[in-house]
Amino acid sequence: MKECRFEYMFPNELMDMVNKCPVFIVPTGLLEWHGNHLPLGQDSMKVYGICLEVARKLGGGVVLPPNYWGTPGFSTYLGTLTFSEEALYPLFYEIFTQLKKVGAKVIALITGHYGITQVTFIKKVSSEWATANPDVQIIARPEYEDVLVDGEVPADHAGKWETSMFWHMYPDLIRWETYDQVMDDMKVYKDAPLDYHKETPHWDFGEDLRATSSKELGKKAVDAISDVIVADIRKALEL
C-alpha cells in the first residue's frame, strides 16, 4: 500500500490519501516501566505497530507518529513519566482540531497505555470534542476494547499479552537476558505527585513470561485487535 505514516508523506500524498480515505489514526501511550525486558516506550511503540497494521488492513488512512505523553500509570517506578489531565486535555483537543483542518472525517485515537485514568481521559476529551464537531466521527478506545483472544482480553502490564505483542512487532528490542519474574529493586521514586497507585518496590509477574509469551501469541493478538479497530473505522465511515 501507499505510505500511511504522516511524517513520511509529501503534501500531494497527504491530499491524495485524504481524498481516498479521510481517516487519521492517532496512537498514544506513555513512557513507563514495563519490567526489565521491555523498553520504557513499550506502550506507544506497541500501539503504533497496531495502528500501522490497521492502516494496512484498511487499505488507507494516515497514521500519526506515536505520542508518549499520558496520564498516570506506575508513576513511582523507574523511568515513568506521567502528566495531569489538565496538561493533556488541550493537547489532544487541539490535535483533533488540526486533523479536522487537514481533512479528517474519521479520527481513531487508540491508547496502548491502560488503566481507568487513561481510558476515561481519552474518552472524555474525544466525546467533548465530538460534541462541538459533529461533522467528524471520532473513535477513542484502548486497543483491547471488545477484543477476545482464546477467550481472554489481550491486556496486562508487561505480562504475556504486552510482551507477546511487542515481541511479535519488535523482536530485536526485547531483552530476555535481563528478564526477572520477581523484582524487589525498581528504585521506587519517593516524590511522585501524580501517583494514584500505592506502589511498593515488589513486583511478581506470577508466571514465567519466557514460557507463556510468544511471537505467535503476539501476532494472534495484534490480528484480533486490528480487525476490531478496522471494523469500527469502516462503520464510522458509513455514518
PDB file of C-alpha atoms in Angstrom:
ATOM      1  CA  MET A   1       0.000   0.000   0.000  1.00  0.00           C
ATOM      2  CA  LYS A   2       0.978   3.638  -0.286  1.00  0.00           C
ATOM      3  CA  GLU A   3       2.807   5.433   2.514  1.00  0.00           C
ATOM      4  CA  CYS A   4       0.495   5.921   5.516  1.00  0.00           C
ATOM      5  CA  ARG A   5       2.897   7.448   8.041  1.00  0.00           C
ATOM      6  CA  PHE A   6       2.115  11.154   8.335  1.00  0.00           C
ATOM      7  CA  GLU A   7       5.718  12.228   8.860  1.00  0.00           C
ATOM      8  CA  TYR A   8       6.915  10.382   5.748  1.00  0.00           C
ATOM      9  CA  MET A   9       4.214  11.712   3.436  1.00  0.00           C
ATOM     10  CA  PHE A  10       4.630  14.527   0.941  1.00  0.00           C
ATOM     11  CA  PRO A  11       1.876  17.150   0.574  1.00  0.00           C
ATOM     12  CA  ASN A  12       0.442  15.623  -2.607  1.00  0.00           C
ATOM     13  CA  GLU A  13       0.430  12.180  -0.987  1.00  0.00           C
ATOM     14  CA  LEU A  14      -1.464  13.506   2.022  1.00  0.00           C
ATOM     15  CA  MET A  15      -4.003  15.205  -0.222  1.00  0.00           C
ATOM     16  CA  ASP A  16      -4.480  12.040  -2.267  1.00  0.00           C
ATOM     17  CA  MET A  17      -4.974   9.937   0.867  1.00  0.00           C
ATOM     18  CA  VAL A  18      -7.468  12.379   2.372  1.00  0.00           C
ATOM     19  CA  ASN A  19      -9.461  12.254  -0.857  1.00  0.00           C
ATOM     20  CA  LYS A  20      -9.339   8.455  -0.895  1.00  0.00           C
ATOM     21  CA  CYS A  21      -9.634   7.606   2.801  1.00  0.00           C
ATOM     22  CA  PRO A  22     -10.033  10.592   5.191  1.00  0.00           C
ATOM     23  CA  VAL A  23      -9.112   8.571   8.283  1.00  0.00           C
ATOM     24  CA  PHE A  24      -6.459   9.669  10.783  1.00  0.00           C
ATOM     25  CA  ILE A  25      -5.224   7.142  13.329  1.00  0.00           C
ATOM     26  CA  VAL A  26      -3.627   8.507  16.496  1.00  0.00           C
ATOM     27  CA  PRO A  27      -1.513   6.073  18.564  1.00  0.00           C
ATOM     28  CA  THR A  28      -0.960   7.197  22.134  1.00  0.00           C
ATOM     29  CA  GLY A  29       0.718   5.702  25.179  1.00  0.00           C
ATOM     30  CA  LEU A  30       3.210   6.528  27.891  1.00  0.00           C
ATOM     31  CA  LEU A  31       6.841   6.331  28.904  1.00  0.00           C
ATOM     32  CA  GLU A  32       6.500   3.796  31.692  1.00  0.00           C
ATOM     33  CA  TRP A  33       8.314   0.980  33.453  1.00  0.00           C
ATOM     34  CA  HIS A  34       7.476  -2.399  31.893  1.00  0.00           C
ATOM     35  CA  GLY A  35       9.738  -4.840  33.654  1.00  0.00           C
ATOM     36  CA  ASN A  36      13.384  -5.375  32.839  1.00  0.00           C
ATOM     37  CA  HIS A  37      12.731  -6.985  29.455  1.00  0.00           C
ATOM     38  CA  LEU A  38      10.741  -4.240  27.702  1.00  0.00           C
ATOM     39  CA  PRO A  39      11.722  -0.640  26.867  1.00  0.00           C
ATOM     40  CA  LEU A  40      10.129   2.333  28.575  1.00  0.00           C
ATOM     41  CA  GLY A  41       8.334   3.328  25.375  1.00  0.00           C
ATOM     42  CA  GLN A  42       6.610  -0.040  25.057  1.00  0.00           C
ATOM     43  CA  ASP A  43       3.032   1.255  25.318  1.00  0.00           C
ATOM     44  CA  SER A  44       3.395   3.775  22.488  1.00  0.00           C
ATOM     45  CA  MET A  45       5.604   1.583  20.300  1.00  0.00           C
ATOM     46  CA  LYS A  46       3.190  -1.337  20.637  1.00  0.00           C
ATOM     47  CA  VAL A  47       0.087   0.659  19.743  1.00  0.00           C
ATOM     48  CA  TYR A  48       1.948   2.359  16.882  1.00  0.00           C
ATOM     49  CA  GLY A  49       2.655  -1.036  15.361  1.00  0.00           C
ATOM     50  CA  ILE A  50      -1.012  -1.969  15.797  1.00  0.00           C
ATOM     51  CA  CYS A  51      -2.122   1.274  14.122  1.00  0.00           C
ATOM     52  CA  LEU A  52       0.139   0.616  11.147  1.00  0.00           C
ATOM     53  CA  GLU A  53      -1.460  -2.804  10.815  1.00  0.00           C
ATOM     54  CA  VAL A  54      -4.896  -1.162  10.972  1.00  0.00           C
ATOM     55  CA  ALA A  55      -3.970   1.128   8.080  1.00  0.00           C
ATOM     56  CA  ARG A  56      -2.618  -1.826   6.092  1.00  0.00           C
ATOM     57  CA  LYS A  57      -5.838  -3.811   6.535  1.00  0.00           C
ATOM     58  CA  LEU A  58      -7.986  -0.746   5.906  1.00  0.00           C
ATOM     59  CA  GLY A  59      -6.091  -0.053   2.711  1.00  0.00           C
ATOM     60  CA  GLY A  60      -5.627   3.591   3.570  1.00  0.00           C
ATOM     61  CA  GLY A  61      -5.657   6.253   6.228  1.00  0.00           C
ATOM     62  CA  VAL A  62      -2.945   8.342   7.853  1.00  0.00           C
ATOM     63  CA  VAL A  63      -1.123   7.182  10.994  1.00  0.00           C
ATOM     64  CA  LEU A  64       0.337   9.875  13.224  1.00  0.00           C
ATOM     65  CA  PRO A  65       3.703   9.416  14.952  1.00  0.00           C
ATOM     66  CA  PRO A  66       3.359   7.720  18.349  1.00  0.00           C
ATOM     67  CA  ASN A  67       2.568  10.031  21.256  1.00  0.00           C
ATOM     68  CA  TYR A  68       4.314   9.266  24.555  1.00  0.00           C
ATOM     69  CA  TRP A  69       2.520  11.675  26.897  1.00  0.00           C
ATOM     70  CA  GLY A  70      -0.226  10.131  29.018  1.00  0.00           C
ATOM     71  CA  THR A  71      -1.961  10.145  32.373  1.00  0.00           C
ATOM     72  CA  PRO A  72      -0.620   8.373  35.462  1.00  0.00           C
ATOM     73  CA  GLY A  73       0.452   4.776  35.305  1.00  0.00           C
ATOM     74  CA  PHE A  74       3.045   3.304  37.659  1.00  0.00           C
ATOM     75  CA  SER A  75       4.279   6.781  38.486  1.00  0.00           C
ATOM     76  CA  THR A  76       6.838   5.820  41.134  1.00  0.00           C
ATOM     77  CA  TYR A  77       8.533   3.110  39.071  1.00  0.00           C
ATOM     78  CA  LEU A  78      11.868   3.645  37.370  1.00  0.00           C
ATOM     79  CA  GLY A  79      11.665   5.782  34.242  1.00  0.00           C
ATOM     80  CA  THR A  80       7.921   6.514  34.266  1.00  0.00           C
ATOM     81  CA  LEU A  81       6.775   9.984  33.159  1.00  0.00           C
ATOM     82  CA  THR A  82       3.141  10.897  33.825  1.00  0.00           C
ATOM     83  CA  PHE A  83       1.110  14.042  33.214  1.00  0.00           C
ATOM     84  CA  SER A  84      -2.081  15.553  34.566  1.00  0.00           C
ATOM     85  CA  GLU A  85      -5.349  15.672  32.673  1.00  0.00           C
ATOM     86  CA  GLU A  86      -5.152  19.466  32.873  1.00  0.00           C
ATOM     87  CA  ALA A  87      -1.908  19.392  30.894  1.00  0.00           C
ATOM     88  CA  LEU A  88      -3.020  16.814  28.337  1.00  0.00           C
ATOM     89  CA  TYR A  89      -6.595  17.920  27.614  1.00  0.00           C
ATOM     90  CA  PRO A  90      -5.720  20.932  25.429  1.00  0.00           C
ATOM     91  CA  LEU A  91      -3.044  18.922  23.605  1.00  0.00           C
ATOM     92  CA  PHE A  92      -5.466  16.216  22.489  1.00  0.00           C
ATOM     93  CA  TYR A  93      -8.289  18.676  21.821  1.00  0.00           C
ATOM     94  CA  GLU A  94      -6.039  20.670  19.509  1.00  0.00           C
ATOM     95  CA  ILE A  95      -4.691  17.539  17.805  1.00  0.00           C
ATOM     96  CA  PHE A  96      -8.267  16.688  16.821  1.00  0.00           C
ATOM     97  CA  THR A  97      -8.840  20.240  15.605  1.00  0.00           C
ATOM     98  CA  GLN A  98      -5.694  20.172  13.499  1.00  0.00           C
ATOM     99  CA  LEU A  99      -6.651  16.839  11.958  1.00  0.00           C
ATOM    100  CA  LYS A 100     -10.057  18.215  11.039  1.00  0.00           C
ATOM    101  CA  LYS A 101      -8.279  21.140   9.388  1.00  0.00           C
ATOM    102  CA  VAL A 102      -6.321  18.837   7.095  1.00  0.00           C
ATOM    103  CA  GLY A 103      -9.387  16.849   6.095  1.00  0.00           C
ATOM    104  CA  ALA A 104     -10.176  14.187   8.705  1.00  0.00           C
ATOM    105  CA  LYS A 105     -13.659  12.702   8.555  1.00  0.00           C
ATOM    106  CA  VAL A 106     -12.831   9.895  10.982  1.00  0.00           C
ATOM    107  CA  ILE A 107     -10.301  10.106  13.826  1.00  0.00           C
ATOM    108  CA  ALA A 108      -9.316   6.965  15.714  1.00  0.00           C
ATOM    109  CA  LEU A 109      -7.480   7.613  18.987  1.00  0.00           C
ATOM    110  CA  ILE A 110      -6.059   4.308  20.199  1.00  0.00           C
ATOM    111  CA  THR A 111      -4.285   4.041  23.537  1.00  0.00           C
ATOM    112  CA  GLY A 112      -1.742   1.359  24.295  1.00  0.00           C
ATOM    113  CA  HIS A 113      -1.467   2.628  27.871  1.00  0.00           C
ATOM    114  CA  TYR A 114      -4.191   1.187  30.045  1.00  0.00           C
ATOM    115  CA  GLY A 115      -5.789   1.954  33.396  1.00  0.00           C
ATOM    116  CA  ILE A 116      -9.087   3.609  34.218  1.00  0.00           C
ATOM    117  CA  THR A 117      -7.484   7.062  34.429  1.00  0.00           C
ATOM    118  CA  GLN A 118      -6.118   6.944  30.873  1.00  0.00           C
ATOM    119  CA  VAL A 119      -9.152   5.283  29.312  1.00  0.00           C
ATOM    120  CA  THR A 120     -11.590   7.674  30.990  1.00  0.00           C
ATOM    121  CA  PHE A 121      -9.477  10.636  29.897  1.00  0.00           C
ATOM    122  CA  ILE A 122      -9.253   9.765  26.189  1.00  0.00           C
ATOM    123  CA  LYS A 123     -12.977   9.021  26.024  1.00  0.00           C
ATOM    124  CA  LYS A 124     -13.834  12.272  27.809  1.00  0.00           C
ATOM    125  CA  VAL A 125     -11.758  14.603  25.649  1.00  0.00           C
ATOM    126  CA  SER A 126     -12.868  12.796  22.489  1.00  0.00           C
ATOM    127  CA  SER A 127     -16.550  12.957  23.422  1.00  0.00           C
ATOM    128  CA  GLU A 128     -16.410  16.645  24.276  1.00  0.00           C
ATOM    129  CA  TRP A 129     -14.571  17.478  21.062  1.00  0.00           C
ATOM    130  CA  ALA A 130     -17.018  15.395  19.014  1.00  0.00           C
ATOM    131  CA  THR A 131     -19.968  17.243  20.530  1.00  0.00           C
ATOM    132  CA  ALA A 132     -18.530  20.507  19.212  1.00  0.00           C
ATOM    133  CA  ASN A 133     -17.561  18.943  15.857  1.00  0.00           C
ATOM    134  CA  PRO A 134     -20.418  16.647  14.766  1.00  0.00           C
ATOM    135  CA  ASP A 135     -19.173  16.525  11.174  1.00  0.00           C
ATOM    136  CA  VAL A 136     -16.209  14.327  12.212  1.00  0.00           C
ATOM    137  CA  GLN A 137     -16.620  10.814  13.587  1.00  0.00           C
ATOM    138  CA  ILE A 138     -14.243  10.032  16.443  1.00  0.00           C
ATOM    139  CA  ILE A 139     -13.298   6.691  17.934  1.00  0.00           C
ATOM    140  CA  ALA A 140     -11.480   6.623  21.275  1.00  0.00           C
ATOM    141  CA  ARG A 141     -10.595   3.282  22.801  1.00  0.00           C
ATOM    142  CA  PRO A 142      -7.915   1.211  24.452  1.00  0.00           C
ATOM    143  CA  GLU A 143      -6.542  -1.255  21.919  1.00  0.00           C
ATOM    144  CA  TYR A 144      -8.052  -4.261  23.737  1.00  0.00           C
ATOM    145  CA  GLU A 145     -11.652  -2.991  23.942  1.00  0.00           C
ATOM    146  CA  ASP A 146     -14.225  -5.537  22.653  1.00  0.00           C
ATOM    147  CA  VAL A 147     -11.438  -7.996  21.802  1.00  0.00           C
ATOM    148  CA  LEU A 148     -11.030 -11.595  22.952  1.00  0.00           C
ATOM    149  CA  VAL A 149      -8.183 -13.941  22.077  1.00  0.00           C
ATOM    150  CA  ASP A 150      -8.628 -17.546  23.124  1.00  0.00           C
ATOM    151  CA  GLY A 151     -11.343 -16.361  25.484  1.00  0.00           C
ATOM    152  CA  GLU A 152      -9.134 -13.743  27.170  1.00  0.00           C
ATOM    153  CA  VAL A 153      -8.928  -9.966  26.938  1.00  0.00           C
ATOM    154  CA  PRO A 154      -5.436  -9.343  25.496  1.00  0.00           C
ATOM    155  CA  ALA A 155      -4.375  -6.765  28.080  1.00  0.00           C
ATOM    156  CA  ASP A 156      -1.976  -6.648  31.015  1.00  0.00           C
ATOM    157  CA  HIS A 157       1.010  -4.678  32.259  1.00  0.00           C
ATOM    158  CA  ALA A 158       4.153  -6.112  30.662  1.00  0.00           C
ATOM    159  CA  GLY A 159       2.696  -9.605  31.080  1.00  0.00           C
ATOM    160  CA  LYS A 160       2.210 -12.279  28.450  1.00  0.00           C
ATOM    161  CA  TRP A 161      -0.023 -10.142  26.225  1.00  0.00           C
ATOM    162  CA  GLU A 162       2.040  -6.965  26.019  1.00  0.00           C
ATOM    163  CA  THR A 163       5.251  -8.977  25.935  1.00  0.00           C
ATOM    164  CA  SER A 164       3.956 -11.197  23.132  1.00  0.00           C
ATOM    165  CA  MET A 165       2.672  -8.297  21.016  1.00  0.00           C
ATOM    166  CA  PHE A 166       5.886  -6.348  21.449  1.00  0.00           C
ATOM    167  CA  TRP A 167       7.961  -9.456  20.691  1.00  0.00           C
ATOM    168  CA  HIS A 168       5.995 -10.022  17.503  1.00  0.00           C
ATOM    169  CA  MET A 169       6.401  -6.443  16.256  1.00  0.00           C
ATOM    170  CA  TYR A 170       9.862  -5.572  17.638  1.00  0.00           C
ATOM    171  CA  PRO A 171      11.734  -8.873  18.001  1.00  0.00           C
ATOM    172  CA  ASP A 172      15.128  -7.196  18.233  1.00  0.00           C
ATOM    173  CA  LEU A 173      14.124  -4.913  21.113  1.00  0.00           C
ATOM    174  CA  ILE A 174      13.069  -7.443  23.738  1.00  0.00           C
ATOM    175  CA  ARG A 175      15.730  -8.367  26.308  1.00  0.00           C
ATOM    176  CA  TRP A 176      15.153 -11.806  27.741  1.00  0.00           C
ATOM    177  CA  GLU A 177      18.617 -11.803  29.239  1.00  0.00           C
ATOM    178  CA  THR A 178      17.504  -9.130  31.738  1.00  0.00           C
ATOM    179  CA  TYR A 179      14.039 -10.568  32.423  1.00  0.00           C
ATOM    180  CA  ASP A 180      13.123 -11.197  36.063  1.00  0.00           C
ATOM    181  CA  GLN A 181       9.838 -12.754  37.133  1.00  0.00           C
ATOM    182  CA  VAL A 182      10.113 -11.327  40.633  1.00  0.00           C
ATOM    183  CA  MET A 183      11.691  -7.959  41.368  1.00  0.00           C
ATOM    184  CA  ASP A 184      12.273  -6.038  44.578  1.00  0.00           C
ATOM    185  CA  ASP A 185      14.547  -3.262  43.319  1.00  0.00           C
ATOM    186  CA  MET A 186      12.600  -0.994  40.979  1.00  0.00           C
ATOM    187  CA  LYS A 187      14.170   2.075  42.667  1.00  0.00           C
ATOM    188  CA  VAL A 188      10.752   3.497  43.516  1.00  0.00           C
ATOM    189  CA  TYR A 189      10.668   7.295  43.356  1.00  0.00           C
ATOM    190  CA  LYS A 190       9.629   8.836  46.647  1.00  0.00           C
ATOM    191  CA  ASP A 191       8.221  12.037  45.174  1.00  0.00           C
ATOM    192  CA  ALA A 192       5.596  11.304  42.523  1.00  0.00           C
ATOM    193  CA  PRO A 193       2.854  13.941  42.779  1.00  0.00           C
ATOM    194  CA  LEU A 194       0.710  12.231  40.138  1.00  0.00           C
ATOM    195  CA  ASP A 195       0.907   8.800  41.717  1.00  0.00           C
ATOM    196  CA  TYR A 196      -2.529   7.228  42.029  1.00  0.00           C
ATOM    197  CA  HIS A 197      -1.242   3.709  42.641  1.00  0.00           C
ATOM    198  CA  LYS A 198       0.185   2.856  46.029  1.00  0.00           C
ATOM    199  CA  GLU A 199       3.139   1.057  44.553  1.00  0.00           C
ATOM    200  CA  THR A 200       5.619  -0.998  46.502  1.00  0.00           C
ATOM    201  CA  PRO A 201       9.099  -1.980  45.341  1.00  0.00           C
ATOM    202  CA  HIS A 202       7.922  -5.585  44.946  1.00  0.00           C
ATOM    203  CA  TRP A 203       6.715  -6.973  41.612  1.00  0.00           C
ATOM    204  CA  ASP A 204       5.812 -10.544  40.702  1.00  0.00           C
ATOM    205  CA  PHE A 205       4.513 -11.390  37.219  1.00  0.00           C
ATOM    206  CA  GLY A 206       3.023 -14.554  38.652  1.00  0.00           C
ATOM    207  CA  GLU A 207       4.266 -16.593  35.709  1.00  0.00           C
ATOM    208  CA  ASP A 208       7.430 -17.147  33.712  1.00  0.00           C
ATOM    209  CA  LEU A 209       6.858 -14.980  30.645  1.00  0.00           C
ATOM    210  CA  ARG A 210       9.555 -16.875  28.784  1.00  0.00           C
ATOM    211  CA  ALA A 211       7.181 -19.840  28.844  1.00  0.00           C
ATOM    212  CA  THR A 212       3.778 -18.148  28.495  1.00  0.00           C
ATOM    213  CA  SER A 213       4.513 -15.452  25.898  1.00  0.00           C
ATOM    214  CA  SER A 214       5.467 -15.924  22.262  1.00  0.00           C
ATOM    215  CA  LYS A 215       5.696 -14.079  18.964  1.00  0.00           C
ATOM    216  CA  GLU A 216       2.902 -16.326  17.682  1.00  0.00           C
ATOM    217  CA  LEU A 217       0.572 -15.284  20.506  1.00  0.00           C
ATOM    218  CA  GLY A 218       1.513 -11.681  19.847  1.00  0.00           C
ATOM    219  CA  LYS A 219       0.586 -11.959  16.173  1.00  0.00           C
ATOM    220  CA  LYS A 220      -2.755 -13.505  17.099  1.00  0.00           C
ATOM    221  CA  ALA A 221      -3.467 -10.618  19.478  1.00  0.00           C
ATOM    222  CA  VAL A 222      -2.386  -7.924  17.010  1.00  0.00           C
ATOM    223  CA  ASP A 223      -4.523  -9.502  14.291  1.00  0.00           C
ATOM    224  CA  ALA A 224      -7.589  -9.684  16.539  1.00  0.00           C
ATOM    225  CA  ILE A 225      -7.173  -6.123  17.834  1.00  0.00           C
ATOM    226  CA  SER A 226      -6.545  -4.605  14.406  1.00  0.00           C
ATOM    227  CA  ASP A 227      -9.536  -6.446  12.922  1.00  0.00           C
ATOM    228  CA  VAL A 228     -11.879  -4.921  15.504  1.00  0.00           C
ATOM    229  CA  ILE A 229     -10.480  -1.414  15.038  1.00  0.00           C
ATOM    230  CA  VAL A 230     -10.753  -1.701  11.246  1.00  0.00           C
ATOM    231  CA  ALA A 231     -14.401  -2.729  11.627  1.00  0.00           C
ATOM    232  CA  ASP A 232     -15.022   0.288  13.888  1.00  0.00           C
ATOM    233  CA  ILE A 233     -13.448   2.652  11.355  1.00  0.00           C
ATOM    234  CA  ARG A 234     -15.390   1.225   8.421  1.00  0.00           C
ATOM    235  CA  LYS A 235     -18.610   1.619  10.371  1.00  0.00           C
ATOM    236  CA  ALA A 236     -17.711   5.244  11.185  1.00  0.00           C
ATOM    237  CA  LEU A 237     -17.007   5.950   7.503  1.00  0.00           C
ATOM    238  CA  GLU A 238     -20.541   4.875   6.655  1.00  0.00           C
ATOM    239  CA  LEU A 239     -22.129   7.379   9.063  1.00  0.00           C
TER     240      LEU A 239
END
